[in-house]
Short mmCIF file of C-alpha atoms and ligand atoms in Angstrom, two decimals:
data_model
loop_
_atom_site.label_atom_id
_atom_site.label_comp_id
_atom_site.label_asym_id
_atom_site.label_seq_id
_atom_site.Cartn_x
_atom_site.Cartn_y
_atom_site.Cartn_z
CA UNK A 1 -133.67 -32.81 58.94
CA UNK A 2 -137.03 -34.95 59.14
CA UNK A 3 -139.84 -34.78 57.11
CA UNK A 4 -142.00 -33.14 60.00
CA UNK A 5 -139.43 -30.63 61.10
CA UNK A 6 -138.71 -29.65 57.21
CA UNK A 7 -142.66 -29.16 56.91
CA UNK A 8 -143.20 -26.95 60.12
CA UNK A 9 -140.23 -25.20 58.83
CA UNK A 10 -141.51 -24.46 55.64
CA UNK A 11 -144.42 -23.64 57.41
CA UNK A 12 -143.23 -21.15 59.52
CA UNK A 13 -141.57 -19.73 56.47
CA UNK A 14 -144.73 -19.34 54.79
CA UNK A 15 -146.36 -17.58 57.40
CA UNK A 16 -143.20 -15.45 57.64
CA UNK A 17 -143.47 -14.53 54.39
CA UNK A 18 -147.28 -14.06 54.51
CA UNK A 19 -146.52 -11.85 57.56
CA UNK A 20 -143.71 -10.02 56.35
CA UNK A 21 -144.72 -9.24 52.53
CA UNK A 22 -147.76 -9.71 51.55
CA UNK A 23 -150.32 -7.70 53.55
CA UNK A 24 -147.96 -4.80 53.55
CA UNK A 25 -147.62 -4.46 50.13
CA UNK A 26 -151.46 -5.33 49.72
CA UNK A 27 -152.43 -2.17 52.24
CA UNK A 28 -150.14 -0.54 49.85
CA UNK A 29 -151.53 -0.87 46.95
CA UNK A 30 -155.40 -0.83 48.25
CA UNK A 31 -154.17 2.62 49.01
CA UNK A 32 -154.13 3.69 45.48
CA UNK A 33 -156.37 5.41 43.79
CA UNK A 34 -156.53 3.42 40.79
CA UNK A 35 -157.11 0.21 43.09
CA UNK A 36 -160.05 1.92 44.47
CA UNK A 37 -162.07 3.17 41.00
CA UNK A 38 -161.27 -0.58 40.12
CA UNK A 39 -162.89 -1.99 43.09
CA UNK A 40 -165.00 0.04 44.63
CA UNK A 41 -164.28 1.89 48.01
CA UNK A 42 -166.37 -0.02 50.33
CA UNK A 43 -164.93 -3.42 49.18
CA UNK A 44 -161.46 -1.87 49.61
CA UNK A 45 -162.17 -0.41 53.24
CA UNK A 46 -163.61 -4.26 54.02
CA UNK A 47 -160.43 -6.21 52.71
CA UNK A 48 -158.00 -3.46 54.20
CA UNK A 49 -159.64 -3.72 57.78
CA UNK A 50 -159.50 -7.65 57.39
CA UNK A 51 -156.06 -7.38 56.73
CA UNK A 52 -155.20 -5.13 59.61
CA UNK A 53 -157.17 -7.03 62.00
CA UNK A 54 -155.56 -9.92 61.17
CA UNK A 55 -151.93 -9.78 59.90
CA UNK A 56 -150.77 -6.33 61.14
CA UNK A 57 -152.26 -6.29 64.20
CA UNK A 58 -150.26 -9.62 64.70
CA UNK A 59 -147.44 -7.90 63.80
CA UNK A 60 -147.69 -4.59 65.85
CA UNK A 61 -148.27 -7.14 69.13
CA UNK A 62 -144.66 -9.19 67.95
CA UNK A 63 -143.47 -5.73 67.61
CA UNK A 64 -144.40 -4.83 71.27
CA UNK A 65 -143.31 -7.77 72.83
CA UNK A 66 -139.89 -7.01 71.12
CA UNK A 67 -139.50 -3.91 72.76
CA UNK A 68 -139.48 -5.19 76.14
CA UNK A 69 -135.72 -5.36 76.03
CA UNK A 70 -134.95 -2.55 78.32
CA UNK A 71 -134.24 -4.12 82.11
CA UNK A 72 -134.58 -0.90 83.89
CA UNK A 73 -137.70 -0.27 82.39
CA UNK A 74 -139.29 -3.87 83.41
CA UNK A 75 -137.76 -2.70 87.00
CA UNK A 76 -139.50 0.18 87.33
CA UNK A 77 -142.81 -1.07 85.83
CA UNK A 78 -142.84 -3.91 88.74
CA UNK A 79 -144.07 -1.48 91.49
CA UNK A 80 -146.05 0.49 89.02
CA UNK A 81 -149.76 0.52 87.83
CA UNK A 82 -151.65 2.13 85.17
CA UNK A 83 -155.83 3.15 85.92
CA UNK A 84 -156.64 3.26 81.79
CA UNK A 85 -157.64 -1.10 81.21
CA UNK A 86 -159.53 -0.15 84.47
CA UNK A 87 -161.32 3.29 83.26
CA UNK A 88 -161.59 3.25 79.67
CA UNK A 89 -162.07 2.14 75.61
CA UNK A 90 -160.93 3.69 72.54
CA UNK A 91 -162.24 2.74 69.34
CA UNK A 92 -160.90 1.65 65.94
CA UNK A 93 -161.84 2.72 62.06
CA UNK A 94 -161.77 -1.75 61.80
CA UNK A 95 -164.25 -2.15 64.13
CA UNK A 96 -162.42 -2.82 67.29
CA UNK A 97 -162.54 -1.51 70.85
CA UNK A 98 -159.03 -1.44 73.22
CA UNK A 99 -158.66 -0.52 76.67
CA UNK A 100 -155.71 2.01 75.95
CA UNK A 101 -153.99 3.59 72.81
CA UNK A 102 -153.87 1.01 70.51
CA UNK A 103 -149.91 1.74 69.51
CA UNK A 104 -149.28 1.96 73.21
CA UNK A 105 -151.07 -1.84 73.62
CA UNK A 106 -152.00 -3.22 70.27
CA UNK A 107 -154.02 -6.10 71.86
CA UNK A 108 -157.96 -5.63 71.68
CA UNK A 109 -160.57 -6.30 73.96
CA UNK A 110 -163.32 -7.03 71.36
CA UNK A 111 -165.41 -6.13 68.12
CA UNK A 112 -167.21 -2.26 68.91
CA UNK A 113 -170.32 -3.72 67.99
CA UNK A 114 -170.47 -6.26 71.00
CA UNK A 115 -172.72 -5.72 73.78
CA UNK A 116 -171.61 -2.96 76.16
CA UNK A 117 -171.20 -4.67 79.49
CA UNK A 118 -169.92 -8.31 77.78
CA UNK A 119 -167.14 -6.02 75.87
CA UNK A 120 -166.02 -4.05 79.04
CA UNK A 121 -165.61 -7.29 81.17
CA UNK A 122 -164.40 -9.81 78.49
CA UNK A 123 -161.55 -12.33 78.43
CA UNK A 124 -158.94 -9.96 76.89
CA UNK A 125 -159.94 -6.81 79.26
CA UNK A 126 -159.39 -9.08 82.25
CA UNK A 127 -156.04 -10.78 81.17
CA UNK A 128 -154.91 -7.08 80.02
CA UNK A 129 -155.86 -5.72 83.65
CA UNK A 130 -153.84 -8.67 85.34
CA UNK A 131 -150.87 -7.50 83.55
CA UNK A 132 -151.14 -4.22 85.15
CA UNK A 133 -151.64 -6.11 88.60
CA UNK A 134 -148.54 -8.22 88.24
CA UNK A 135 -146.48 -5.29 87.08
CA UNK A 136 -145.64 -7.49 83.98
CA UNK A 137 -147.05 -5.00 81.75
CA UNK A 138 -146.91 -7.59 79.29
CA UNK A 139 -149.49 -6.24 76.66
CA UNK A 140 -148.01 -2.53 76.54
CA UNK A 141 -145.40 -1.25 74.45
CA UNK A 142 -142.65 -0.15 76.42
CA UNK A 143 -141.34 2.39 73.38
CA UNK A 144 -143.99 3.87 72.51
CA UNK A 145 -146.28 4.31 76.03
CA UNK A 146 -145.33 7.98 77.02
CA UNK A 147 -146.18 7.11 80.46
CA UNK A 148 -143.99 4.20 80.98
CA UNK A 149 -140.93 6.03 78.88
CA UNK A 150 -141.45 8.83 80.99
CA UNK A 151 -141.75 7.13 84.01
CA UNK A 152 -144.91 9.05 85.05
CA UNK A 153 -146.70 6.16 86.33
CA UNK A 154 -148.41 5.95 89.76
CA UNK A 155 -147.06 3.53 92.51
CA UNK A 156 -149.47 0.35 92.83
CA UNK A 157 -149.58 0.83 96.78
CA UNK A 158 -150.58 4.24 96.35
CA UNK A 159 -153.98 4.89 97.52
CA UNK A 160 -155.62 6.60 94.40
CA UNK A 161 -154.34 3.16 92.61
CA UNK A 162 -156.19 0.93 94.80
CA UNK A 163 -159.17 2.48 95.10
CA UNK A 164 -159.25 2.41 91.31
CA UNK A 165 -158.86 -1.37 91.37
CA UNK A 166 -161.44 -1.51 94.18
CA UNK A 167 -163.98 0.25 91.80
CA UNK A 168 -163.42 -2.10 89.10
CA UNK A 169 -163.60 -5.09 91.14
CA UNK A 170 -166.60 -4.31 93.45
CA UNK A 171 -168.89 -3.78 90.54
CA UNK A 172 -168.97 0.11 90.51
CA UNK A 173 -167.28 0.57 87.16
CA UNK A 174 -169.88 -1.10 85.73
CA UNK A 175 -168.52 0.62 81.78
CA UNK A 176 -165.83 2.93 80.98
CA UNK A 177 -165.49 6.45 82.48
CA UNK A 178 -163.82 7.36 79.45
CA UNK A 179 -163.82 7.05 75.76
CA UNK A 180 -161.73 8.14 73.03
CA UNK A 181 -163.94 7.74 69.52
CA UNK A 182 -161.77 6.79 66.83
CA UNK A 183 -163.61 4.99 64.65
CA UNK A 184 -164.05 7.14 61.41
CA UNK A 185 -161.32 8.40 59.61
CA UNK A 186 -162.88 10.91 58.01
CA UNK A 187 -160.92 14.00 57.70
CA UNK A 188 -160.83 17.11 55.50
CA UNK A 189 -156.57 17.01 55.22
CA UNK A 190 -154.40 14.33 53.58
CA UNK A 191 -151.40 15.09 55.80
CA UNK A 192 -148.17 12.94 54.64
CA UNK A 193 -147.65 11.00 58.10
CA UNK A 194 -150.88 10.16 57.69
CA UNK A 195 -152.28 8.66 54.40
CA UNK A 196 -151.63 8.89 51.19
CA UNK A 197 -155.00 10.88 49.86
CA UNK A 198 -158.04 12.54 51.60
CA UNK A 199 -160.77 10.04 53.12
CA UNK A 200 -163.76 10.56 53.56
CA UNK A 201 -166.54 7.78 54.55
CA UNK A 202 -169.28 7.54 51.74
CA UNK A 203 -172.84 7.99 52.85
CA UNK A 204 -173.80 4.35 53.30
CA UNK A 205 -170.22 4.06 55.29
CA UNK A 206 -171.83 6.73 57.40
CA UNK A 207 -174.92 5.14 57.63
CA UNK A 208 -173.54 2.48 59.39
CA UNK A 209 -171.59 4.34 61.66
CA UNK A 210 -174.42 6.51 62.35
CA UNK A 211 -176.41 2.98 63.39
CA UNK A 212 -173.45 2.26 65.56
CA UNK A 213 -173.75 5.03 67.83
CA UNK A 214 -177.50 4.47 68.41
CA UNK A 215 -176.61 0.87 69.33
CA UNK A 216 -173.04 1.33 71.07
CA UNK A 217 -171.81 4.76 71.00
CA UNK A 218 -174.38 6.68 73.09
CA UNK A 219 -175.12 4.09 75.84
CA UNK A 220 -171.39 3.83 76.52
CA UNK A 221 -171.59 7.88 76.65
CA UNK A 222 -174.57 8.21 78.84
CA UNK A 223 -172.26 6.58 81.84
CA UNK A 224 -169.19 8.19 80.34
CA UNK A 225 -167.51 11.09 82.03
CA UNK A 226 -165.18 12.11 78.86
CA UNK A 227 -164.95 11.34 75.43
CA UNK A 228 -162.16 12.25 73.12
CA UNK A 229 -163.14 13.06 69.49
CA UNK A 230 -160.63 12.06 67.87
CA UNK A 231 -157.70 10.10 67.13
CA UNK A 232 -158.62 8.88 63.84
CA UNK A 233 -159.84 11.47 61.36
CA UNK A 234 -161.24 14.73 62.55
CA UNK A 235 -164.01 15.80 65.05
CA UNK A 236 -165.15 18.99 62.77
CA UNK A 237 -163.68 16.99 59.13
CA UNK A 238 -166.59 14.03 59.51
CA UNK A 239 -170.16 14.30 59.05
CA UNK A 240 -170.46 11.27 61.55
CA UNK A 241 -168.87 12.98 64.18
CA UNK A 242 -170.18 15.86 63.81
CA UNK A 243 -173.64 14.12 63.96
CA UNK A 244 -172.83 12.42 67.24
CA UNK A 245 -171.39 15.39 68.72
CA UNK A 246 -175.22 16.87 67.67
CA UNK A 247 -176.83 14.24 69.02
CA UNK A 248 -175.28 14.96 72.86
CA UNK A 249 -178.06 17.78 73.07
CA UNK A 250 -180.56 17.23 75.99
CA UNK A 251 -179.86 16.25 79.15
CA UNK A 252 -179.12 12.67 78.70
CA UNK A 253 -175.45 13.38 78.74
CA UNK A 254 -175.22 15.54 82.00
CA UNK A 255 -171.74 14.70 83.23
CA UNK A 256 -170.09 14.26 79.77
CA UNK A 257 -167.13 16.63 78.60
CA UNK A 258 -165.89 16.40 75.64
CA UNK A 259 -162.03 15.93 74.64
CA UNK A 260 -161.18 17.27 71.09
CA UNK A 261 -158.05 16.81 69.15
CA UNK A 262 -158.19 18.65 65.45
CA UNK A 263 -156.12 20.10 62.81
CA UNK A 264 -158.18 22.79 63.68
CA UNK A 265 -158.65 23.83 59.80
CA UNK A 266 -162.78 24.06 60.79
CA UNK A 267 -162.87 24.83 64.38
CA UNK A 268 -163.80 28.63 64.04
CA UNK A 269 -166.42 30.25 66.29
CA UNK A 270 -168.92 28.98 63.76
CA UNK A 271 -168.10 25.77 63.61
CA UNK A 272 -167.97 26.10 67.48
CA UNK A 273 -171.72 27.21 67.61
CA UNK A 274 -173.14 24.99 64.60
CA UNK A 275 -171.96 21.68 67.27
CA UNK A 276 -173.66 23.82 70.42
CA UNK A 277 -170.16 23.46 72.26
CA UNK A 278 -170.13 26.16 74.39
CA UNK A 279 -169.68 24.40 78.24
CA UNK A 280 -169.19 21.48 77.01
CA UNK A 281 -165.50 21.17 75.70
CA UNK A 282 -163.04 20.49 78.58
CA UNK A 283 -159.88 20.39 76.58
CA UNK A 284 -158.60 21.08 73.06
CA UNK A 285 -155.31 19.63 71.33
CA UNK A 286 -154.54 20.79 67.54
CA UNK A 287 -152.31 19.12 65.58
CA UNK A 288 -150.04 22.06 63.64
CA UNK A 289 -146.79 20.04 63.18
CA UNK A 290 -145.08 23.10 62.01
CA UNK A 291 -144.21 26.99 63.10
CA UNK A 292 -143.70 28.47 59.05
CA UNK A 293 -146.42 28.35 56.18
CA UNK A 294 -144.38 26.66 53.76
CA UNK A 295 -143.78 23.78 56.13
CA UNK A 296 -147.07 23.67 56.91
CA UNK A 297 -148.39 23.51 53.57
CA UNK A 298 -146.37 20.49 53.07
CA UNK A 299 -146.98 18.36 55.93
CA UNK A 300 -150.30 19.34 56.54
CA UNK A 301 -151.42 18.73 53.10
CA UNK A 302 -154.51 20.92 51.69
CA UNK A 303 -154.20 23.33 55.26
CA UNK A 304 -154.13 26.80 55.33
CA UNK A 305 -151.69 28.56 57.63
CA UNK A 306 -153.63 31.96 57.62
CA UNK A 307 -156.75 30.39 58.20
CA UNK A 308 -154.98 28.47 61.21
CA UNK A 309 -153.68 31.56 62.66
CA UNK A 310 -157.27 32.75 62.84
CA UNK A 311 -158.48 29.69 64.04
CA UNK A 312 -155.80 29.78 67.10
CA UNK A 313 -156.56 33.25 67.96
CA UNK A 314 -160.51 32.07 68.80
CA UNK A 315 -158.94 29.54 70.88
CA UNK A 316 -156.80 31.35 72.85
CA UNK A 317 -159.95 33.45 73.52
CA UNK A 318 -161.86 30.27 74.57
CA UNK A 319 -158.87 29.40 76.69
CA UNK A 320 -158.19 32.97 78.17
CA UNK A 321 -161.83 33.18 78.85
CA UNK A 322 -161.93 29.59 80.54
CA UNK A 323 -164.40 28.34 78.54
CA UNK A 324 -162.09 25.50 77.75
CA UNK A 325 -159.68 24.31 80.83
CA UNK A 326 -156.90 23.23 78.57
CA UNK A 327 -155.52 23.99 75.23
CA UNK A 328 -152.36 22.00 73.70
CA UNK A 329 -150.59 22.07 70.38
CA UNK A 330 -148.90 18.82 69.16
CA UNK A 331 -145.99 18.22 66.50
CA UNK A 332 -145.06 14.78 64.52
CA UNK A 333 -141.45 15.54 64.71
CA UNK A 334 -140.04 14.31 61.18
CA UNK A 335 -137.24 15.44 59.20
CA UNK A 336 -139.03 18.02 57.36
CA UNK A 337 -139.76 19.85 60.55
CA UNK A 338 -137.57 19.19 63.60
CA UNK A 339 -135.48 22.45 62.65
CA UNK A 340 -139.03 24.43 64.05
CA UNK A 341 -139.02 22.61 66.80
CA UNK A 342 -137.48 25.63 69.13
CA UNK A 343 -139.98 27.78 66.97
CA UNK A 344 -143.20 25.86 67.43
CA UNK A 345 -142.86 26.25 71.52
CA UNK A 346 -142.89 30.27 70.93
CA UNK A 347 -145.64 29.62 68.49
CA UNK A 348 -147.48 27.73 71.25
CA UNK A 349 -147.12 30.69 74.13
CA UNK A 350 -148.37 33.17 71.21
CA UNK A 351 -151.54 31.26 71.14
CA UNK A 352 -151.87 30.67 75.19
CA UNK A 353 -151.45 26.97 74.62
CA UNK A 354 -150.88 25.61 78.27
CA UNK A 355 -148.45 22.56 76.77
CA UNK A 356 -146.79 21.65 73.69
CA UNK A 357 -146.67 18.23 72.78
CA UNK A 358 -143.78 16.22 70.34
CA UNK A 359 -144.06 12.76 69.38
CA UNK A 360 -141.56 11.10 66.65
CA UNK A 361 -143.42 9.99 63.58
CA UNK A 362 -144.19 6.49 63.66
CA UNK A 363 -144.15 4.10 61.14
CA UNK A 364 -147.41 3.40 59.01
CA UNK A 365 -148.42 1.06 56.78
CA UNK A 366 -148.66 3.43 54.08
CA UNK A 367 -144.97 4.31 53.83
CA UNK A 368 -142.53 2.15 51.85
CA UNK A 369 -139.31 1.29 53.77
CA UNK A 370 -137.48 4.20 51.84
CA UNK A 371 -140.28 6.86 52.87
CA UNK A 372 -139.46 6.01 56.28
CA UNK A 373 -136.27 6.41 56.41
CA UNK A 374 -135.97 9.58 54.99
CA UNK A 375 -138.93 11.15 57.24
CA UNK A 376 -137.59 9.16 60.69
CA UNK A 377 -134.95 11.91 62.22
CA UNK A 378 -134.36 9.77 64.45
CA UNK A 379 -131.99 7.19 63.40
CA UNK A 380 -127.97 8.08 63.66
CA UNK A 381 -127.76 6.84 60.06
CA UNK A 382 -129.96 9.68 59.47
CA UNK A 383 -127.57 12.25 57.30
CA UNK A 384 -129.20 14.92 59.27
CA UNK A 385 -129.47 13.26 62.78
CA UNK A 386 -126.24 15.18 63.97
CA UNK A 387 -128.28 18.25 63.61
CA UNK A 388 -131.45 16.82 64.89
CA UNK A 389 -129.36 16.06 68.13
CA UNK A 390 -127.93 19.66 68.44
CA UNK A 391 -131.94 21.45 67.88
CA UNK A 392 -132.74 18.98 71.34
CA UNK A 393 -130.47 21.04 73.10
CA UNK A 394 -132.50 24.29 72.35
CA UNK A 395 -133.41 25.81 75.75
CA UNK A 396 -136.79 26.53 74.28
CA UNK A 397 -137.27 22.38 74.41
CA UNK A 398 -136.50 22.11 78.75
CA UNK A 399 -139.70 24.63 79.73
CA UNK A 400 -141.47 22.96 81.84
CA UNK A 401 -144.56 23.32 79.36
CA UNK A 402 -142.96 21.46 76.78
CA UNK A 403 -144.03 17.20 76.40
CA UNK A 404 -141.47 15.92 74.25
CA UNK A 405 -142.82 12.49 74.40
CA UNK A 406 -141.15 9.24 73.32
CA UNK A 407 -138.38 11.41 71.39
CA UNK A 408 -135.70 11.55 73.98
CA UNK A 409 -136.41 7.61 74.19
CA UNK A 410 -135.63 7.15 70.73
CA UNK A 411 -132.28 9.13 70.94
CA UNK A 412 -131.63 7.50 74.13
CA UNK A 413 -132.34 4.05 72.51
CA UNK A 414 -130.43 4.86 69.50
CA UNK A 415 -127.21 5.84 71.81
CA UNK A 416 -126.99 2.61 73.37
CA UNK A 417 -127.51 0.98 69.92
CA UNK A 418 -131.07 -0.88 71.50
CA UNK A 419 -132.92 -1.74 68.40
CA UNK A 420 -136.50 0.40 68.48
C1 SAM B 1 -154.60 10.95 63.21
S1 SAM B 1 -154.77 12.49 63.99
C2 SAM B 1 -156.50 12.69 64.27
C3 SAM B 1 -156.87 14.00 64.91
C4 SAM B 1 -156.76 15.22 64.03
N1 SAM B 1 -157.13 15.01 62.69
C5 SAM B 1 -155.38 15.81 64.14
O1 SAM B 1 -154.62 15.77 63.17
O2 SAM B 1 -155.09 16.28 65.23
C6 SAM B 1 -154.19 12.13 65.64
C7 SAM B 1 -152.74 12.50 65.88
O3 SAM B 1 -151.90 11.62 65.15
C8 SAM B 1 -150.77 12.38 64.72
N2 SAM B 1 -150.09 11.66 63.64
C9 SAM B 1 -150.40 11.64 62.32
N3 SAM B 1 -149.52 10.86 61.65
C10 SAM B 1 -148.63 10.37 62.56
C11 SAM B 1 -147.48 9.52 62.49
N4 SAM B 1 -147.07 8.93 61.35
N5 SAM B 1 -146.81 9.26 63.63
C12 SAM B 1 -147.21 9.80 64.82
N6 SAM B 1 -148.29 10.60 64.95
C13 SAM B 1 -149.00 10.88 63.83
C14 SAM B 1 -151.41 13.69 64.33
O4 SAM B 1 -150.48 14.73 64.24
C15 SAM B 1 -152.39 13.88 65.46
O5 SAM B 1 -151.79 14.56 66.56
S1 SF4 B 2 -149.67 1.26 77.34
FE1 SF4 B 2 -149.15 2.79 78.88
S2 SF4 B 2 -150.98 4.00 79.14
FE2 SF4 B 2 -151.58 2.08 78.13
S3 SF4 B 2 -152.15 0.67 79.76
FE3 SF4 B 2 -150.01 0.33 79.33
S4 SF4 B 2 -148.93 1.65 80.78
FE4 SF4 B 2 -151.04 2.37 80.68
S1 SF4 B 3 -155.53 16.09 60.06
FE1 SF4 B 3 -155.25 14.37 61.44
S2 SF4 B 3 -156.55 12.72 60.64
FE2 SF4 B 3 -156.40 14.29 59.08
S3 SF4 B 3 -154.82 13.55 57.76
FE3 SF4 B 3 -153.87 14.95 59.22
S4 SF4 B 3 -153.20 13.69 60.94
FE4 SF4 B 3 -154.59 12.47 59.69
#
């Protein structure tokens, strides 16, 4: 071996090992409470957000070009196209603004603090929209995208598609039509999947984020349509949420409907009233994750069933009423609750939720490799996956109201031993 190739060997080692070990372990034990009475909060928050801007987000995109292993999937995505790089950003607790999901395409287009317009029609949000174009879908995962594993994409011919493209590139969709605001991840639970212990933004953290939405937040929501509040922390669990939501009084905001997705622990009809909601709320999702208290209690750490069972019952009145046009409950399907799963759909139709929504837990940087494991049903080396397999077959699970996400994909995957 030469001197050169030894060196970019043990270079690419290094990185490797920089990529591999280090910032996981870091994020890890930033996480701890100890770490952060040491440091200081704010100093934590800054190195943890460098490190997953840098290092893990390099590692989600390897992931996601790994996963684009599947030939009948890069088959059907050749006719297909997808309207969200042409209709919308989402936004990040690090600072960063994507044109989908960032798990379903971990490549941003910017920092949220950029200029409006120069964000929307940047470098990246141009080079992601070719990708739809070309039917490469090159930036997307094809695991974890529900609309690509369940092949409920649009044609590219078909009309609708075009004219969406036409918008984009005649001017007319001058910003985003829709936002989804996940930038704070404040939240009044500490649910397992989730983190490790309850966050919630300190006041000069809030500060800032308050200044953002003067400067970003409500000029992209003047031309916005929707906005989704939130896939980060929770809509009525922050203070700077709920102060945005406040600000949305007056009638700068005349076309705007707002998206909400909650544990649903403080949406009660006065939490309803204190944000002036009423008419403006066009769909609800709560998170519940399990049918039976003691389940509950555990993964949705520091809820209260009862109090949820209250909470649901004003929402089925909002939805029965049609004050809201859509209500859906949503379960992180884990080992510690996918024996409900038949349950939770009954729960669901108690509660007049029009859809119930699963999704397999996905891995996050706060769980060791073990932690994983044992919570991720779906792996055949799983001791209970056997059983996991049989609940699917529940005839509860094939109503037509029921979303069960990308967790047919991973049992599908797992069948025909493709590594997800
Ligand atoms: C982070 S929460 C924010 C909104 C709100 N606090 C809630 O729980 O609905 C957004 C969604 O992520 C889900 N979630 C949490 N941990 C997850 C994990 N490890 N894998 C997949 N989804 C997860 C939640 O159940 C919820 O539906
Ligand atoms: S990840 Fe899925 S939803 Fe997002 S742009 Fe790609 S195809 Fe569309
Ligand atoms: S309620 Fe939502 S944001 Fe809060 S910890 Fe649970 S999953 Fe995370």
């Amino acid at each position: 071996m030469s001197e050169t190739e030894f060196a970019m060997r043990l270079g690419a080692w290094f990185v490797d090992f920089v990529d591999h070990l280090v910032p996981k372990r870091l994020l890890r034990l930033l996480a701890h409470p100890k770490f952060h009475a040491l440091i200081g909060a704010e100093r934590i928050e800054a190195i943890g957000g460098w490190i997953d801007n840098t290092f893990m987000l390099k590692r989600r995109q390897k992931r996601c070009r790994e996963q684009q292993n599947d030939q009948s999937t890069k088959d059907y995505l050749e006719s297909r196209f997808c309207a969200n790089p042409f209709r919308m950003i989402e936004t990040t607790p690090t600072g960063l603004a994507y044109v989908c999901c960032p798990i379903w395409l971990p490549t941003p287009i910017g920092r949220l603090d950029t200029e409006p317009e120069r964000l929307w029609n940047g470098d990246a949000a141009t080079r992601i929209r070719e990708s739809i174009l070309d039917g490469s879908f090159r930036y997307c995962s094809h695991l974890h995208c529900p609309a690509i594993t369940g092949r409920t994409l649009p044609s590219r011919d078909a009309p609708e598609s075009r004219a969406i493209v036409e918008r984009y590139e005649t001017g007319l969709a001058r910003l985003p039509e829709h936002l989804v605001l996940s930038h704070d991840k404040s939240c009044n639970l500490s649910c397992p999947s989730c983190r490790s212990s309850v966050y919630m933004a300190d006041s000069r953290k809030q500060e800032r984020l308050d200044e953002l939405s003067e400067r970003t937040l409500l000029p992209l929501m003047r031309e916005a349509k929707s906005a989704m509040i939130t896939g980060s922390g929770d809509p009525f669990g922050s203070k700077h949420f709920r102060n945005l939501i406040k600000r949305l009084n007056g009638g700068d905001f005349p076309q705007l409907r707002l998206e909400l997705i909650s544990n649903g622990q403080l949406l009660d009809r006065r939490g309803w009233g204190e944000l002036n909601l009423r008419n403006r709320v066009r769909y609800v999702q709560i998170s519940i994750d399990a049918a039976q208290a003691s389940t509950y209690a555990v993964v949705r750490r520091g809820g209260d069933f009862r109090r949820l069972r209250r909470n649901l019952a004003f929402l089925r009145e909002l939805r029965t009423s049609g004050e809201i046009g859509r209500l859906e409950f949503s379960m992180v399907v884990q080992t510690l609750n996918y024996r409900e799963m038949p349950a939770f759909v009954k729960l669901g139709e108690e509660f007049a939720a029009d859809s119930i929504i699963f999704n397999m837990i996905r891995q996050r940087d706060i769980f060791s490799r073990e932690e994983y494991l044992e919570a991720f049903i779906g792996s055949p080396d799983h001791p209970q996956y056997d059983a996991f397999v049989e609940t699917l077959k529940a005839p509860e699970l094939s109503q037509p109201n029921v979303q069960i996400g990308n967790v047919l994909e991973y049992v599908k995957r797992a069948q025909a031993g493709v590594a997800v």
